[in-house]
């Protein structure tokens, strides 16, 4: 849709200027490209005139010496043309690739700083497309679009001028065909633009279908969806094929018509030249005929391709429009705090915190609690109560609407963001692992964390044996998203990741998925070890963890409904007591 809209608009010079500003660091390459393009046009025009002279002067007058020197000159011209063609192709592509590399790096480093709310409303697939395939289209502006068009237009202007100077009658004859070719070219360009937009959206459909089905392969196979999905894929392919065939059809028509018009032109030149000669024109006329046949093909050939090149340029501009829209988005979490968070003690205060992700639904409705330095609080409550949200607010993934969140009496917004996040380690509910070794997944590329430290930390929290059991131990390479590890194993690695970063505040959002008793014990031990002497907030589902916490907060629909120690809460006989009874009975059931 977007492409369609932009395609109808006039050429966006402002946007073009922005793209062009990225060529600034590559002035040298840019210059070589432009000069080569100009020289190619110059050389191309030389050959036809030389052929004319060859026929009129060397052959007609049987001048062997001139013939020889003309042939040498023509070889040199050809050599020059080939050389500059090579130089041009290389530098234009180099320029395009250099520009998109810069834009791409800038785009991705911009993207990864956006606030969470940005990602809540954006599709990851679309952002990836912007960073990869849209970039390629921008590169093509340089390698296939813009310079080529400039070079071709120049070439045509030079050719037309040379024609007029050589023989204006023959020139006018050729020009008479031009409007028809121009009209056909314009038709072709318009039709192709529409067809290309369709092809591109069908490619996107193919991509996203295949990618989604492969990512969800377990569901596909579990629910016997293989043949249904294959059939659906066949239909998308059919649409893609139809869209593609349309472009092939336009191509076939256009090139046939262009070929026909060129041949008609040649016919006209020969006919008119012949008539002139019959009418007693000098032998020099023959040379002109040959020159004009060659020149007219030089005039028409670029015209045929210019339509394609305009499309490439147009597509590049559409892609650039989308990419620059992201580059110009300002959607970062404000980072204006001056407080360095280095020696945080870890006293946390939530005061009447109100928050909603979007304006529609209030998620936290005035949450207050206090965490002493070095103590451990557990947050319990039903699904969707707002537990994970509290963590998202503490490390400023989102900023709150009302109230305040303070660490050591200082508002979280007054800390420098980097320092704040370094001091708070979070084990998220769904553990994410990168496709890298276990060791790198733990250190996250922090060079200050040595292998010895990692191993020592693993031994301390009791997961060293587990990691050693993996093939390759700490060098075991995790595949995409850690799918080859169990969820308990992933969680242990995430624990270690949080532990080696040696934070002042530790936050654990326990995964609800159940793990076996052995892993549970391991996680339990690890939790105890890493929360020791640290302020910690644990969102807990396991009773053992909850019981050991210094305080327990019961959250319900964005409100704190109970707060106290395990024993206090049991005595209150409220929501916590109910929860405890339910879980306790369940465990007794399991034990029996
Ligand atoms: N990124 C988001 N955008 C909009 N709404 C959200 C977002 N994340 C969570 N919510 C909503 O906020 C509410 C609280 O979610 P939260 O993740 O804090 O629950 P939770 O207590 O951690 O639940 P669980 O025990 O299932 O993990 C839910 O109603 C949820 O739909
Ligand atoms: Mg949660």
CSV table of N, CA, C and O and ligand atoms in Angstrom, one decimal, residues 116-117 120 355-358 361-364 381-390 392 398 429 509-510 512 539 541 555, ligand 1:
chain,number,residue,atom,x,y,z
A,116,UNK,N,10.6,0.1,24.9
A,116,UNK,CA,9.8,-1.1,24.7
A,116,UNK,C,8.5,-0.8,24.1
A,116,UNK,O,8.0,-1.6,23.3
A,117,UNK,N,7.9,0.3,24.4
A,117,UNK,CA,6.6,0.6,23.8
A,117,UNK,C,6.6,0.6,22.3
A,117,UNK,O,5.6,0.3,21.6
A,120,UNK,N,6.3,-2.8,21.2
A,120,UNK,CA,5.0,-3.4,21.5
A,120,UNK,C,4.1,-3.2,20.2
A,120,UNK,O,3.2,-4.0,20.0
A,355,UNK,N,0.1,2.9,36.4
A,355,UNK,CA,0.7,2.7,35.1
A,355,UNK,C,-0.2,2.0,34.1
A,355,UNK,O,-1.0,1.1,34.5
A,356,UNK,N,-0.2,2.4,32.8
A,356,UNK,CA,-0.9,1.6,31.8
A,356,UNK,C,0.0,1.5,30.6
A,356,UNK,O,0.7,2.5,30.3
A,357,UNK,N,0.0,0.4,29.9
A,357,UNK,CA,0.9,0.2,28.7
A,357,UNK,C,0.3,1.1,27.6
A,357,UNK,O,1.0,1.8,26.9
A,358,UNK,N,-1.0,1.0,27.5
A,358,UNK,CA,-1.7,1.9,26.5
A,358,UNK,C,-2.7,2.6,27.4
A,358,UNK,O,-3.0,2.3,28.5
A,361,UNK,N,-6.1,0.6,29.3
A,361,UNK,CA,-6.3,-0.2,30.5
A,361,UNK,C,-5.3,0.1,31.6
A,361,UNK,O,-4.1,0.0,31.3
A,362,UNK,N,-5.8,0.5,32.7
A,362,UNK,CA,-4.9,0.7,33.9
A,362,UNK,C,-4.3,-0.6,34.4
A,362,UNK,O,-5.1,-1.4,34.8
A,363,UNK,N,-3.0,-0.8,34.3
A,363,UNK,CA,-2.5,-2.1,34.8
A,363,UNK,C,-2.1,-2.0,36.3
A,363,UNK,O,-2.4,-2.9,37.0
A,364,UNK,N,-1.4,-1.0,36.7
A,364,UNK,CA,-1.1,-0.8,38.1
A,364,UNK,C,-1.9,0.4,38.6
A,364,UNK,O,-1.9,1.5,38.0
A,381,UNK,N,0.6,-13.6,43.0
A,381,UNK,CA,-0.7,-13.1,42.5
A,381,UNK,C,-1.0,-13.8,41.3
A,381,UNK,O,-0.2,-14.4,40.6
A,382,UNK,N,-2.3,-13.7,40.9
A,382,UNK,CA,-2.8,-14.4,39.7
A,382,UNK,C,-2.2,-13.9,38.4
A,382,UNK,O,-1.6,-12.8,38.4
A,383,UNK,N,-2.4,-14.7,37.4
A,383,UNK,CA,-1.9,-14.3,36.1
A,383,UNK,C,-2.5,-13.0,35.6
A,383,UNK,O,-3.7,-12.8,35.8
A,384,UNK,N,-1.6,-12.2,35.1
A,384,UNK,CA,-2.1,-10.9,34.6
A,384,UNK,C,-2.3,-9.8,35.7
A,384,UNK,O,-2.8,-8.8,35.5
A,385,UNK,N,-1.9,-10.1,36.9
A,385,UNK,CA,-2.1,-9.2,38.1
A,385,UNK,C,-1.2,-8.0,37.9
A,385,UNK,O,-1.5,-6.9,38.5
A,386,UNK,N,-0.1,-8.1,37.2
A,386,UNK,CA,0.8,-7.0,37.0
A,386,UNK,C,2.2,-7.2,37.6
A,386,UNK,O,3.0,-6.2,37.8
A,387,UNK,N,2.5,-8.4,37.9
A,387,UNK,CA,3.8,-8.7,38.6
A,387,UNK,C,5.0,-8.4,37.7
A,387,UNK,O,5.9,-7.6,38.1
A,388,UNK,N,5.0,-8.9,36.5
A,388,UNK,CA,6.1,-8.6,35.5
A,388,UNK,C,6.2,-7.1,35.2
A,388,UNK,O,7.2,-6.6,35.0
A,389,UNK,N,5.0,-6.5,35.2
A,389,UNK,CA,5.0,-5.1,35.0
A,389,UNK,C,5.8,-4.3,36.0
A,389,UNK,O,6.5,-3.3,35.6
A,390,UNK,N,5.7,-4.7,37.2
A,390,UNK,CA,6.5,-4.0,38.3
A,390,UNK,C,8.0,-4.0,37.9
A,390,UNK,O,8.7,-3.0,38.1
A,392,UNK,N,9.3,-4.4,34.9
A,392,UNK,CA,9.5,-3.5,33.7
A,392,UNK,C,9.6,-2.1,34.1
A,392,UNK,O,10.2,-1.3,33.4
A,398,UNK,N,9.6,0.9,30.8
A,398,UNK,CA,8.5,1.9,30.6
A,398,UNK,C,8.6,2.9,31.7
A,398,UNK,O,9.1,2.6,32.8
A,429,UNK,N,11.0,-13.7,32.7
A,429,UNK,CA,10.1,-14.8,32.7
A,429,UNK,C,10.4,-15.8,31.5
A,429,UNK,O,10.5,-17.0,31.7
A,509,UNK,N,12.0,-13.3,37.7
A,509,UNK,CA,10.6,-13.5,37.3
A,509,UNK,C,10.6,-15.0,36.9
A,509,UNK,O,11.0,-15.4,35.9
A,510,UNK,N,10.1,-15.8,37.9
A,510,UNK,CA,10.2,-17.3,37.7
A,510,UNK,C,9.2,-17.7,36.6
A,510,UNK,O,8.1,-17.3,36.5
A,512,UNK,N,6.7,-20.1,34.8
A,512,UNK,CA,5.6,-20.9,35.4
A,512,UNK,C,5.8,-22.4,35.0
A,512,UNK,O,5.3,-23.2,35.7
A,539,UNK,N,9.5,-12.9,41.8
A,539,UNK,CA,8.1,-13.2,41.5
A,539,UNK,C,8.1,-14.7,41.5
A,539,UNK,O,8.7,-15.4,40.7
A,541,UNK,N,6.5,-18.6,42.1
A,541,UNK,CA,5.3,-19.5,42.0
A,541,UNK,C,5.6,-20.7,43.0
A,541,UNK,O,4.7,-21.4,43.3
A,555,UNK,N,-0.5,-9.4,45.0
A,555,UNK,CA,-1.0,-8.4,44.0
A,555,UNK,C,-2.2,-9.0,43.4
A,555,UNK,O,-2.3,-10.2,43.0
B,1,LIG,N1,3.5,-4.9,26.5
B,1,LIG,C1,2.3,-4.8,26.9
B,1,LIG,N2,1.4,-4.0,26.3
B,1,LIG,C2,0.1,-3.9,26.7
B,1,LIG,N3,-0.4,-4.6,27.7
B,1,LIG,C3,0.5,-5.4,28.4
B,1,LIG,C4,1.8,-5.6,28.0
B,1,LIG,N4,2.4,-6.4,28.9
B,1,LIG,C5,1.5,-6.8,29.7
B,1,LIG,N5,0.3,-6.2,29.5
B,1,LIG,C6,-1.0,-6.4,30.2
B,1,LIG,O1,-0.7,-5.9,31.6
B,1,LIG,C7,-1.3,-6.8,32.5
B,1,LIG,C8,-0.3,-7.3,33.5
B,1,LIG,O2,0.6,-8.1,32.9
B,1,LIG,P1,1.9,-8.7,33.6
B,1,LIG,O3,2.8,-9.3,32.6
B,1,LIG,O4,2.5,-7.7,34.5
B,1,LIG,O5,1.2,-9.9,34.4
B,1,LIG,P2,1.9,-11.0,35.4
B,1,LIG,O6,1.3,-10.7,36.8
B,1,LIG,O7,3.3,-11.0,35.3
B,1,LIG,O8,1.2,-12.3,34.9
B,1,LIG,P3,1.9,-13.8,34.8
B,1,LIG,O9,1.8,-14.4,36.2
B,1,LIG,O10,1.1,-14.5,33.8
B,1,LIG,O11,3.3,-13.6,34.3
B,1,LIG,C9,-2.0,-7.9,31.7
B,1,LIG,O12,-3.3,-7.6,31.6
B,1,LIG,C10,-1.4,-7.8,30.3
B,1,LIG,O13,-2.3,-8.1,29.4
